[in-house]
Backbone as JSON, one array per atom type, in Angstrom:
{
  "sequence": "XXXXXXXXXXXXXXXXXXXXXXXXXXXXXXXXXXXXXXXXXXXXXXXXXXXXXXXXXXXXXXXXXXXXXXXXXXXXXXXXXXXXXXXXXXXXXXXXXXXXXXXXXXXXXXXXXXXXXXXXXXXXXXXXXXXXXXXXXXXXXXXXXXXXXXXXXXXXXXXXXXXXXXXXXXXXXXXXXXXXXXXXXXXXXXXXXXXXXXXXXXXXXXXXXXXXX",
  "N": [[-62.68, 12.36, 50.76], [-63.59, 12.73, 54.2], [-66.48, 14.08, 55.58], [-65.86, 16.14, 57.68], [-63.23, 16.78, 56.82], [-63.9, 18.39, 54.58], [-65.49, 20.09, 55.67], [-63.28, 21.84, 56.86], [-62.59, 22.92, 54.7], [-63.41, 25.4, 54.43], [-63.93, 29.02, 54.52], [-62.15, 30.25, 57.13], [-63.79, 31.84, 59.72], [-64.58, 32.2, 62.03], [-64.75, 31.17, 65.55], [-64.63, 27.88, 66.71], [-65.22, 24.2, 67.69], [-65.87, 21.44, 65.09], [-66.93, 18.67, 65.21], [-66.3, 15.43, 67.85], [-65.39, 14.65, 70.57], [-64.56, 11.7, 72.55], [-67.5, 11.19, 71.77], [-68.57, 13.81, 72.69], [-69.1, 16.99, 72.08], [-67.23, 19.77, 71.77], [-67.18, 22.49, 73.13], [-66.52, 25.66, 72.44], [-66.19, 29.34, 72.24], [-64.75, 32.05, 72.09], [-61.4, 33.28, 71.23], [-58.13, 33.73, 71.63], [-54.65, 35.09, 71.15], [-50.87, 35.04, 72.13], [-47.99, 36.33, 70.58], [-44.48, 34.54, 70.96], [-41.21, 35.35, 70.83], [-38.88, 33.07, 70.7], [-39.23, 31.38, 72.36], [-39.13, 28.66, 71.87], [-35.77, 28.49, 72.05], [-34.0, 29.14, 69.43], [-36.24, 29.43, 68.01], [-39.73, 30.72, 67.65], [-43.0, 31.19, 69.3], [-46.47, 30.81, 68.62], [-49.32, 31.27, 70.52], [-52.12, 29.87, 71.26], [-55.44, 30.18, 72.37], [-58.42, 29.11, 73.29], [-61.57, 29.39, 74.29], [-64.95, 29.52, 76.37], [-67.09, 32.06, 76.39], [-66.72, 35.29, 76.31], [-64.29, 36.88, 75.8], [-61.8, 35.8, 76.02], [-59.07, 37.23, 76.14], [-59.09, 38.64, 78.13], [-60.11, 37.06, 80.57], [-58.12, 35.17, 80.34], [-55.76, 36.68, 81.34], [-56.33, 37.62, 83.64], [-56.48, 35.27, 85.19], [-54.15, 34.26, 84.79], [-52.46, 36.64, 85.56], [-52.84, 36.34, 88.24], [-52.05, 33.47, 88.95], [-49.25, 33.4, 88.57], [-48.49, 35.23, 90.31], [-48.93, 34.29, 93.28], [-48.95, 31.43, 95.17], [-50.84, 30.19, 97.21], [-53.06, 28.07, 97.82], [-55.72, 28.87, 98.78], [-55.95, 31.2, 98.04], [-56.05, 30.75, 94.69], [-57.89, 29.08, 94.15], [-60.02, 30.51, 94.91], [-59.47, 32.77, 92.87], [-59.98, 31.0, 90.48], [-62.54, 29.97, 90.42], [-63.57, 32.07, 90.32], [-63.14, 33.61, 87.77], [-63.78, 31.55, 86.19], [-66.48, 29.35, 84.61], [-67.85, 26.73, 86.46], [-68.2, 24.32, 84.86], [-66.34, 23.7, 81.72], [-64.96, 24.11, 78.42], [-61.67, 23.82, 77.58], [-58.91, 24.74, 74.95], [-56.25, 24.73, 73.89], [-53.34, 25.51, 71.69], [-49.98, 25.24, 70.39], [-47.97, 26.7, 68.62], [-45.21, 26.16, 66.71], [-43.06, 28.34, 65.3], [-40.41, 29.91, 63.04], [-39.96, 33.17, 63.72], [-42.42, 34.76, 65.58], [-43.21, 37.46, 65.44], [-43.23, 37.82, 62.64], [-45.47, 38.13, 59.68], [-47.58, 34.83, 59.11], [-49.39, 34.24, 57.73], [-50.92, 31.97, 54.93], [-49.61, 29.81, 55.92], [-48.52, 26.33, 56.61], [-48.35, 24.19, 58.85], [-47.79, 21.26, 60.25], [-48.86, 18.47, 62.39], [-47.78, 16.83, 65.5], [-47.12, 14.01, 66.52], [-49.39, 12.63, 68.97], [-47.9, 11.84, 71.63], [-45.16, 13.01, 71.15], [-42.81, 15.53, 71.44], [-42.71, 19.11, 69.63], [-40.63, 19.59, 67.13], [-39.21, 21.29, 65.62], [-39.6, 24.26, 63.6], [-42.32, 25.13, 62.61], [-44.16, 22.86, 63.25], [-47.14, 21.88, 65.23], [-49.38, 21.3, 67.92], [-52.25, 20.72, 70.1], [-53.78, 20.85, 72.89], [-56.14, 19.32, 75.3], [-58.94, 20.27, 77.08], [-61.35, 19.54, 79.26], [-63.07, 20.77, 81.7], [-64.47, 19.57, 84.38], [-65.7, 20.69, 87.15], [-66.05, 23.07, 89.44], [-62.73, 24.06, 91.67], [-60.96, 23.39, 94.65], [-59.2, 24.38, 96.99], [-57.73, 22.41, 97.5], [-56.98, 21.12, 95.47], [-55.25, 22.72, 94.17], [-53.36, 22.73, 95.76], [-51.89, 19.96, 95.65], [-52.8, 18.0, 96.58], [-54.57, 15.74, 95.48], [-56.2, 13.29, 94.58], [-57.3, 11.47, 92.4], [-57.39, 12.9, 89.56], [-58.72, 12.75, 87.46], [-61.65, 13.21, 88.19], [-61.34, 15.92, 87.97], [-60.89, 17.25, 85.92], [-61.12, 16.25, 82.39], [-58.55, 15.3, 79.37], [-56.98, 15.4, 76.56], [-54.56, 14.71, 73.54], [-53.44, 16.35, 70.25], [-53.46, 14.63, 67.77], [-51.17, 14.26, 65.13], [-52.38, 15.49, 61.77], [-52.86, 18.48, 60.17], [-52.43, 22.24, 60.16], [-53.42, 25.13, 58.99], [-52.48, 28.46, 58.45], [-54.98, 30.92, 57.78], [-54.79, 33.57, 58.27], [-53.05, 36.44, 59.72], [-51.96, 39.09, 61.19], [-49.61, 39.73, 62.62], [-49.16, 41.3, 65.9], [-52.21, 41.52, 65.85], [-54.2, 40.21, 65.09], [-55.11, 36.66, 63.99], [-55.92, 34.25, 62.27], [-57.32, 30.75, 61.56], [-57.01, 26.86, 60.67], [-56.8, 23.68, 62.25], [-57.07, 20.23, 61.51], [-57.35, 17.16, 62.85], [-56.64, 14.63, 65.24], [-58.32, 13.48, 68.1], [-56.18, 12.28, 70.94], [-56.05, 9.91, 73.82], [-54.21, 11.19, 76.75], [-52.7, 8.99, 78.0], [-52.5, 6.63, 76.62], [-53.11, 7.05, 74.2], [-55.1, 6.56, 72.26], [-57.18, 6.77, 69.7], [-59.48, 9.44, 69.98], [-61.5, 10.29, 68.56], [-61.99, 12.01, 65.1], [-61.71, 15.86, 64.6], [-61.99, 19.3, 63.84], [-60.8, 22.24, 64.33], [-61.14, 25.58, 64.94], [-60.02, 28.76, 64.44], [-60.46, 32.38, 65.02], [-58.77, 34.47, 66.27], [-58.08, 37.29, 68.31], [-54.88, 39.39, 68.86], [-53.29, 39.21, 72.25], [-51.96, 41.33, 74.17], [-50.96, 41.45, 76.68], [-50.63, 38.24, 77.46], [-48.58, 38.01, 75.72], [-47.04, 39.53, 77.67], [-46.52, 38.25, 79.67], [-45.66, 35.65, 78.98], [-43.38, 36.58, 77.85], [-41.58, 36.67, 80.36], [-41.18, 34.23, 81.57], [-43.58, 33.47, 82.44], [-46.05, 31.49, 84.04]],
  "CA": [[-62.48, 13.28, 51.9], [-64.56, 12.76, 55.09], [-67.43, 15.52, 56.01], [-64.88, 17.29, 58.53], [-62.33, 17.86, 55.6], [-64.85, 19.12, 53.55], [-65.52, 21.71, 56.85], [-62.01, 21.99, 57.13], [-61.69, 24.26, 53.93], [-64.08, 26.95, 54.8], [-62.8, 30.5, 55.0], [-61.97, 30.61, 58.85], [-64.44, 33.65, 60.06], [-65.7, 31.77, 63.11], [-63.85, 29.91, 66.81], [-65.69, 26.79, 67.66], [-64.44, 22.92, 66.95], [-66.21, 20.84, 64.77], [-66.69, 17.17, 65.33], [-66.43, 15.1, 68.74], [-64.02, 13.8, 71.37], [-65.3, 10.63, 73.11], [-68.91, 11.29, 71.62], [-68.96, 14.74, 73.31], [-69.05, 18.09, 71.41], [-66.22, 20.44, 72.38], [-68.12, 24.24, 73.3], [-65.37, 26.92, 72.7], [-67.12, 30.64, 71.4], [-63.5, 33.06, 71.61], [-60.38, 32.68, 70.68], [-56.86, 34.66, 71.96], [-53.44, 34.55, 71.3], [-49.9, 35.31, 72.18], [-46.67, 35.96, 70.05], [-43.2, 34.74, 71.84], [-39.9, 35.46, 70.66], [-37.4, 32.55, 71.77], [-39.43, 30.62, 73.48], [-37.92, 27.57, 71.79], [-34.5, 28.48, 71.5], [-33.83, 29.81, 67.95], [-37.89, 29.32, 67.06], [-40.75, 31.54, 68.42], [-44.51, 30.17, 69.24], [-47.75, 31.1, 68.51], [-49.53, 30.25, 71.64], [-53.65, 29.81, 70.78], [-56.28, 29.26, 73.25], [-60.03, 28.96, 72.38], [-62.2, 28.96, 75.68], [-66.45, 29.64, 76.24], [-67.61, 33.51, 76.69], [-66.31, 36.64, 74.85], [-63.25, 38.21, 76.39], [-60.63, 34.75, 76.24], [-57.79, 37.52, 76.82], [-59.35, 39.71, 79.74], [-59.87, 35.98, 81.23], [-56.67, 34.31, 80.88], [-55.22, 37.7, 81.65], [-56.59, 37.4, 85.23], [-56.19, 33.99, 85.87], [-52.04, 34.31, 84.86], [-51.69, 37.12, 86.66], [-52.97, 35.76, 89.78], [-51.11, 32.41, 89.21], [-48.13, 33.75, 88.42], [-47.32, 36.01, 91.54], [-49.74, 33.66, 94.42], [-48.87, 30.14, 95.38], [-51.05, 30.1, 97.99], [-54.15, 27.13, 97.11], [-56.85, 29.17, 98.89], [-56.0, 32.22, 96.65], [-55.64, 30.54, 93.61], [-59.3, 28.36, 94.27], [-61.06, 31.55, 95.01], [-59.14, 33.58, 91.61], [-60.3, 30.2, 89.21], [-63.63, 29.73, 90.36], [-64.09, 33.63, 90.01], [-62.56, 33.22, 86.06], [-64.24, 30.16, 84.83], [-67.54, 28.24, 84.65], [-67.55, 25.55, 87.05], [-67.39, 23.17, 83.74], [-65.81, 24.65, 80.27], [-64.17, 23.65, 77.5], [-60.47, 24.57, 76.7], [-58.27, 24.05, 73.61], [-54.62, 25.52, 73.65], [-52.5, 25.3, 70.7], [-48.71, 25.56, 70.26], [-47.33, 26.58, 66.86], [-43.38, 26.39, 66.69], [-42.85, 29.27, 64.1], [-39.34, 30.84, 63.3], [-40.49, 34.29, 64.14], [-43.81, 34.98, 65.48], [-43.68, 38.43, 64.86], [-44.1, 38.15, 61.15], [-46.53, 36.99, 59.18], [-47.37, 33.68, 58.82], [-50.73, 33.92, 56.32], [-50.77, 30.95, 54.27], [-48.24, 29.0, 56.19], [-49.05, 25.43, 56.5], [-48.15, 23.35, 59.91], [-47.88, 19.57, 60.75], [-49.25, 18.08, 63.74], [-46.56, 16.35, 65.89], [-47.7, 12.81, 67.2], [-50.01, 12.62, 70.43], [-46.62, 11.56, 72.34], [-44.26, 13.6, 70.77], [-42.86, 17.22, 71.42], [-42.31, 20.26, 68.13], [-38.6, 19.76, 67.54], [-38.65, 22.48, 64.25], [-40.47, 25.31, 63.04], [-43.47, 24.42, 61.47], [-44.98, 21.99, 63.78], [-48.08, 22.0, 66.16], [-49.76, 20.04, 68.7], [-53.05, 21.11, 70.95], [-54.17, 20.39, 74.25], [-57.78, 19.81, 75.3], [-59.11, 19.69, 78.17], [-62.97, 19.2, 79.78], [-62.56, 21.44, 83.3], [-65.67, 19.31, 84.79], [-66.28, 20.98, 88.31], [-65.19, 23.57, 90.43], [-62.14, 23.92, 92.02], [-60.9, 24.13, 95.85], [-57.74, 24.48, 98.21], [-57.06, 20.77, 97.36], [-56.4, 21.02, 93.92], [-53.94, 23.72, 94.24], [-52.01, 22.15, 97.16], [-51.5, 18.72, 95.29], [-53.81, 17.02, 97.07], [-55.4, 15.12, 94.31], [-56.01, 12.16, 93.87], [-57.84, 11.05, 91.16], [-57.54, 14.12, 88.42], [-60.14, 12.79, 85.99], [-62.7, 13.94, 88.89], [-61.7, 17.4, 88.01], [-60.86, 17.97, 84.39], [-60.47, 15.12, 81.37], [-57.66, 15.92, 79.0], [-56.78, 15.07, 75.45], [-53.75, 15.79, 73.11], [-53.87, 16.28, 69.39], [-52.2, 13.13, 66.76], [-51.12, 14.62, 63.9], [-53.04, 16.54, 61.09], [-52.26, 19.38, 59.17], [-52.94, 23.6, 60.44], [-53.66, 26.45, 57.95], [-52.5, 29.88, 58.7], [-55.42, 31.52, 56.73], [-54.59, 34.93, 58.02], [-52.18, 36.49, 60.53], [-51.57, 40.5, 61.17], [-48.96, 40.24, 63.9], [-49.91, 42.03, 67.0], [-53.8, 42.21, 65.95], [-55.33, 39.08, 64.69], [-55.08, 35.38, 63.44], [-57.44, 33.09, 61.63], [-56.82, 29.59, 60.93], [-57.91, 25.71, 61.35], [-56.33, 22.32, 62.5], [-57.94, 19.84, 61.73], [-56.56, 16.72, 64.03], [-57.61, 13.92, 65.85], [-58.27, 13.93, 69.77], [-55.97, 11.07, 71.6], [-55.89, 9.8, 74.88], [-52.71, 11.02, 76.9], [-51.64, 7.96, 78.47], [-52.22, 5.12, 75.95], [-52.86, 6.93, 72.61], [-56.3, 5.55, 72.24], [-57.95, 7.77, 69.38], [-61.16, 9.43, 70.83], [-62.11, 11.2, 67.68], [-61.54, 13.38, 65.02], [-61.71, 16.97, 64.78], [-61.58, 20.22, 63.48], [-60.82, 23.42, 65.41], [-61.26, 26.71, 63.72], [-59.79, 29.96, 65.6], [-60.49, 33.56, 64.65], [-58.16, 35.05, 67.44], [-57.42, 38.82, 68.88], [-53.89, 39.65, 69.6], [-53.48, 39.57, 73.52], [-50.3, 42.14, 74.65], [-51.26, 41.18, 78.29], [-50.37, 37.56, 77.86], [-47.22, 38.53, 75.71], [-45.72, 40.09, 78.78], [-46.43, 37.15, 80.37], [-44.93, 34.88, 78.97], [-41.98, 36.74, 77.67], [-41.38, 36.92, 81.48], [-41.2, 33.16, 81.54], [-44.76, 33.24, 83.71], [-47.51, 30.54, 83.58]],
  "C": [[-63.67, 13.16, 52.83], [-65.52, 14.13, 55.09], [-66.4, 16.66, 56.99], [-63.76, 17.57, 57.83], [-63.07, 18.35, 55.5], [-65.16, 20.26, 54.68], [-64.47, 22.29, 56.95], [-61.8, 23.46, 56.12], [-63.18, 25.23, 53.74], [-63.92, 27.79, 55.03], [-63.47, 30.05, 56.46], [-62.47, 32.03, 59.57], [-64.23, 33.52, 61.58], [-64.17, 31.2, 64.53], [-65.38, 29.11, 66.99], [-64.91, 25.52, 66.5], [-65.64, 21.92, 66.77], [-65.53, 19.58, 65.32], [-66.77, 16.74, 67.19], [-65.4, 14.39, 69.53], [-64.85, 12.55, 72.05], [-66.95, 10.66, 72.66], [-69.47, 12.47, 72.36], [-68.42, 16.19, 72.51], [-68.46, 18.83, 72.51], [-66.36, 22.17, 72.09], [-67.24, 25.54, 73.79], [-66.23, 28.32, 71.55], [-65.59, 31.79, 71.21], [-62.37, 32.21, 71.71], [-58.98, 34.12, 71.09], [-55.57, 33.95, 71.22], [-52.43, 35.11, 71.39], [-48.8, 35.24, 71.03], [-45.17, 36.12, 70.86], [-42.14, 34.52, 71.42], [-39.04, 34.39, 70.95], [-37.89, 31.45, 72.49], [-38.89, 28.84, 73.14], [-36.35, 27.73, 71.41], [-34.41, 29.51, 70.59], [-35.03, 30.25, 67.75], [-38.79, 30.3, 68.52], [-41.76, 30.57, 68.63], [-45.47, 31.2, 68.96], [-48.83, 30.28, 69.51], [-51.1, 30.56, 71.45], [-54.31, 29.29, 71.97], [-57.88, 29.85, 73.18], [-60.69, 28.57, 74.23], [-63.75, 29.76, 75.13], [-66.13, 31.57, 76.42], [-66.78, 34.31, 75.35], [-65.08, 37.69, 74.95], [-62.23, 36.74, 76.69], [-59.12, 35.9, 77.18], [-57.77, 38.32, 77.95], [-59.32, 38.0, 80.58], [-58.51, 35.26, 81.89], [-55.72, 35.27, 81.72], [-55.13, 37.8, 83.2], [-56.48, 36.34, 85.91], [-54.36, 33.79, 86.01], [-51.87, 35.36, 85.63], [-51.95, 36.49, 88.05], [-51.93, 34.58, 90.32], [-49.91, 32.23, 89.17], [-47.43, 34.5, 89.52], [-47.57, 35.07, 92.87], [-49.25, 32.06, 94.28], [-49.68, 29.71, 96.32], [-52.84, 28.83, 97.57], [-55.5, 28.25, 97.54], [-57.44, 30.5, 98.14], [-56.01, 31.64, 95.44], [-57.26, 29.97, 93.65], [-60.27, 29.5, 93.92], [-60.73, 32.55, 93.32], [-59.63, 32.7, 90.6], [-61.71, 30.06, 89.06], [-64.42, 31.42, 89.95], [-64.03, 34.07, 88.46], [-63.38, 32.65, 85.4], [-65.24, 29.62, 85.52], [-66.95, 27.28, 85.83], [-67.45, 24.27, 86.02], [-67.57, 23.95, 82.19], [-65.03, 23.77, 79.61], [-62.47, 23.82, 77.21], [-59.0, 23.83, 75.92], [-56.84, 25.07, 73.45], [-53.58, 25.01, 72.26], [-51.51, 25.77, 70.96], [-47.96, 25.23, 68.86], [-45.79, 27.39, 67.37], [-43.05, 27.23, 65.3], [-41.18, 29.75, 64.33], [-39.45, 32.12, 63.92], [-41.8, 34.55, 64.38], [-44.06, 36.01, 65.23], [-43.86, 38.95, 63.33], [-44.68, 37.12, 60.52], [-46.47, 35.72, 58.86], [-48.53, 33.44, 58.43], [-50.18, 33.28, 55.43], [-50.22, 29.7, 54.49], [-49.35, 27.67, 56.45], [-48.24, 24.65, 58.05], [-48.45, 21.68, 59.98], [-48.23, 19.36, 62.13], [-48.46, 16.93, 64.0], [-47.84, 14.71, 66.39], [-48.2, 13.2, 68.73], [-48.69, 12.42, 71.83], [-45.26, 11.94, 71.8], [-44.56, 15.67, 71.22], [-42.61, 18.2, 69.91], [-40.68, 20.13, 68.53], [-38.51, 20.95, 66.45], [-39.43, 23.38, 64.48], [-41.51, 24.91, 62.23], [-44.16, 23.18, 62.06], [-45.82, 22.82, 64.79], [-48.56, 21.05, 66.79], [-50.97, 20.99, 69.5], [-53.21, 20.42, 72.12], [-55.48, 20.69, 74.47], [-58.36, 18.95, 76.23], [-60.44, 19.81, 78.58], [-62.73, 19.7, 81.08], [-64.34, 20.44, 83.69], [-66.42, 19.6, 86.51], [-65.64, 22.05, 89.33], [-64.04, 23.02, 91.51], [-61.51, 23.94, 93.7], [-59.28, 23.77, 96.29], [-56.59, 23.38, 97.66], [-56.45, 20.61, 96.04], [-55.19, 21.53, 93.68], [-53.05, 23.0, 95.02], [-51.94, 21.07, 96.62], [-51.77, 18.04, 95.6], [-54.78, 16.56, 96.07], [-55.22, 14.03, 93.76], [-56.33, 11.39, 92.6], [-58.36, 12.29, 89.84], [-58.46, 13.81, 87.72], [-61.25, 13.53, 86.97], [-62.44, 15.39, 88.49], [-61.81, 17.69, 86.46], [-60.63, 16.14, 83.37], [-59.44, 15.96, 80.35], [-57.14, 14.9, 77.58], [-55.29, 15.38, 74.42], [-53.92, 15.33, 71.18], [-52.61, 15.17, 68.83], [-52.49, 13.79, 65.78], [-51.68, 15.38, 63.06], [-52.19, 17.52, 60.44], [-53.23, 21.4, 59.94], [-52.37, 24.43, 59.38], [-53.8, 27.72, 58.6], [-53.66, 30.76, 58.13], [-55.13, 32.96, 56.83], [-53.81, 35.46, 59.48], [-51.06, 37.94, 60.3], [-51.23, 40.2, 62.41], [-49.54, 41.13, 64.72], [-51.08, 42.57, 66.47], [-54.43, 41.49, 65.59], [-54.91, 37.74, 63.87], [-55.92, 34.63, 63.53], [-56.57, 31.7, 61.25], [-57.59, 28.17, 61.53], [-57.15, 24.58, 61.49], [-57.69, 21.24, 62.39], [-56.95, 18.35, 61.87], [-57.44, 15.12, 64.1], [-57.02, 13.87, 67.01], [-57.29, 12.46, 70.35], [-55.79, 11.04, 72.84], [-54.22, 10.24, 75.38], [-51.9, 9.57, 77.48], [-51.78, 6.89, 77.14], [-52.48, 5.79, 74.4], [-54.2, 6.76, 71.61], [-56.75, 7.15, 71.34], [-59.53, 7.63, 69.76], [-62.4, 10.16, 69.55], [-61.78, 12.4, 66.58], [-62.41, 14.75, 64.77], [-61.1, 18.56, 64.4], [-61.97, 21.86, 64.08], [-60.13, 24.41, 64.56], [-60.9, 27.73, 64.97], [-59.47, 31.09, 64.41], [-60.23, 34.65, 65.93], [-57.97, 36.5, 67.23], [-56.22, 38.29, 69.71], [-54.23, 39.61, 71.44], [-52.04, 40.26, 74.13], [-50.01, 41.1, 76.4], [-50.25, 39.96, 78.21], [-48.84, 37.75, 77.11], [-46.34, 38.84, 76.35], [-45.16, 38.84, 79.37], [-46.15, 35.96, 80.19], [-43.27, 35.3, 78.57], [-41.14, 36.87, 78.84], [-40.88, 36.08, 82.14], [-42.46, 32.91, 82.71], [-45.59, 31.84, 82.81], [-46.29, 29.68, 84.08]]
}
């Protein structure tokens, strides 16, 4: 078993992801998350996202609402740069559960291929992205040409996620541990293990049961 198993089975107290993507340590301190009813069909999600500071769901909270009612680029520039670091870390997970509103302590997850979507219950996949510079007008309005200038972006290949603990509307612990691949060609950049000790967020609940974001 490599050194990042062997981290892997550590009670899950903590958010922050061991190991490295391209040779660059990936600097996430909280951890939120949503439960959504339906959102595949038959199957619910467990929607995870691990970002820097100490309030992930007052954050995202303000950034979805804004982006959700405003289309306008020079509102949306001025609401992201007001949100977020000019460069941050962030790590979103999507767990395809039958029901998210009950427990799922102990449950065990598969990680879907880097180029594949969750077709069942019981799969996962992350997203991870490097925001590297403030944002303006241009970004929003689709004026963009070369996206790596703003953010780099990763998606997870495979692995295995551990529910370790999971009180519906009030808290979930658990760890994937993964490896980072390039989205267009596949190209592994590294692996990695990402630990989340999340607070319920109602806020983003609304908001997505709303179909927002």
């Amino acid at each position: 078993m490599t050194g990042l198993g062997l981290l892997a089975l550590v009670a899950c107290g903590v958010t922050r992801v061991d190991g490295a993507i391209d040779g660059q340590p990936v600097e996430v301190a909280n951890a939120t998350y949503a439960e959504v009813p339906g959102l595949f069909g038959d199957d619910g999600a467990i929607l995870i996202w691990l970002l820097p500071g100490d309030d992930a769901c007052g954050t995202l909270g303000r950034w979805f609402g804004v982006s959700e009612a405003s289309r306008d680029p020079v509102e949306l520039a001025n609401q992201w740069n007001t949100t977020f670091p000019s460069e941050f870390w962030q790590v979103d997970l999507v767990l395809r559960v039958a029901d998210p509103l009950q427990s799922t302590s102990g449950v065990w997850l598969e990680g879907t291929a880097w180029d594949a979507n969750t077709e069942v219950a019981g799969q996962v996949y992350a997203d991870l992205q490097h925001h590297l510079t403030s944002r303006d007008e241009r970004f929003f309005s689709g004026d963009v040409s070369d996206p790596d200038a703003w953010f780099l972006r990763w998606y997870s290949h495979r692995g295995l996620l551990q529910i370790h603990r999971h009180q519906p509307g009030q808290s979930l612990s658990g760890v994937f541990t993964t490896e980072a691949a390039d989205p267009d060609t596949g190209a592994r950049q590294g692996e990695i293990v990402i630990r989340f000790a999340a607070d319920h967020c109602a806020e983003l609940d609304a908001i997505f049961a709303r179909g927002g974001t």
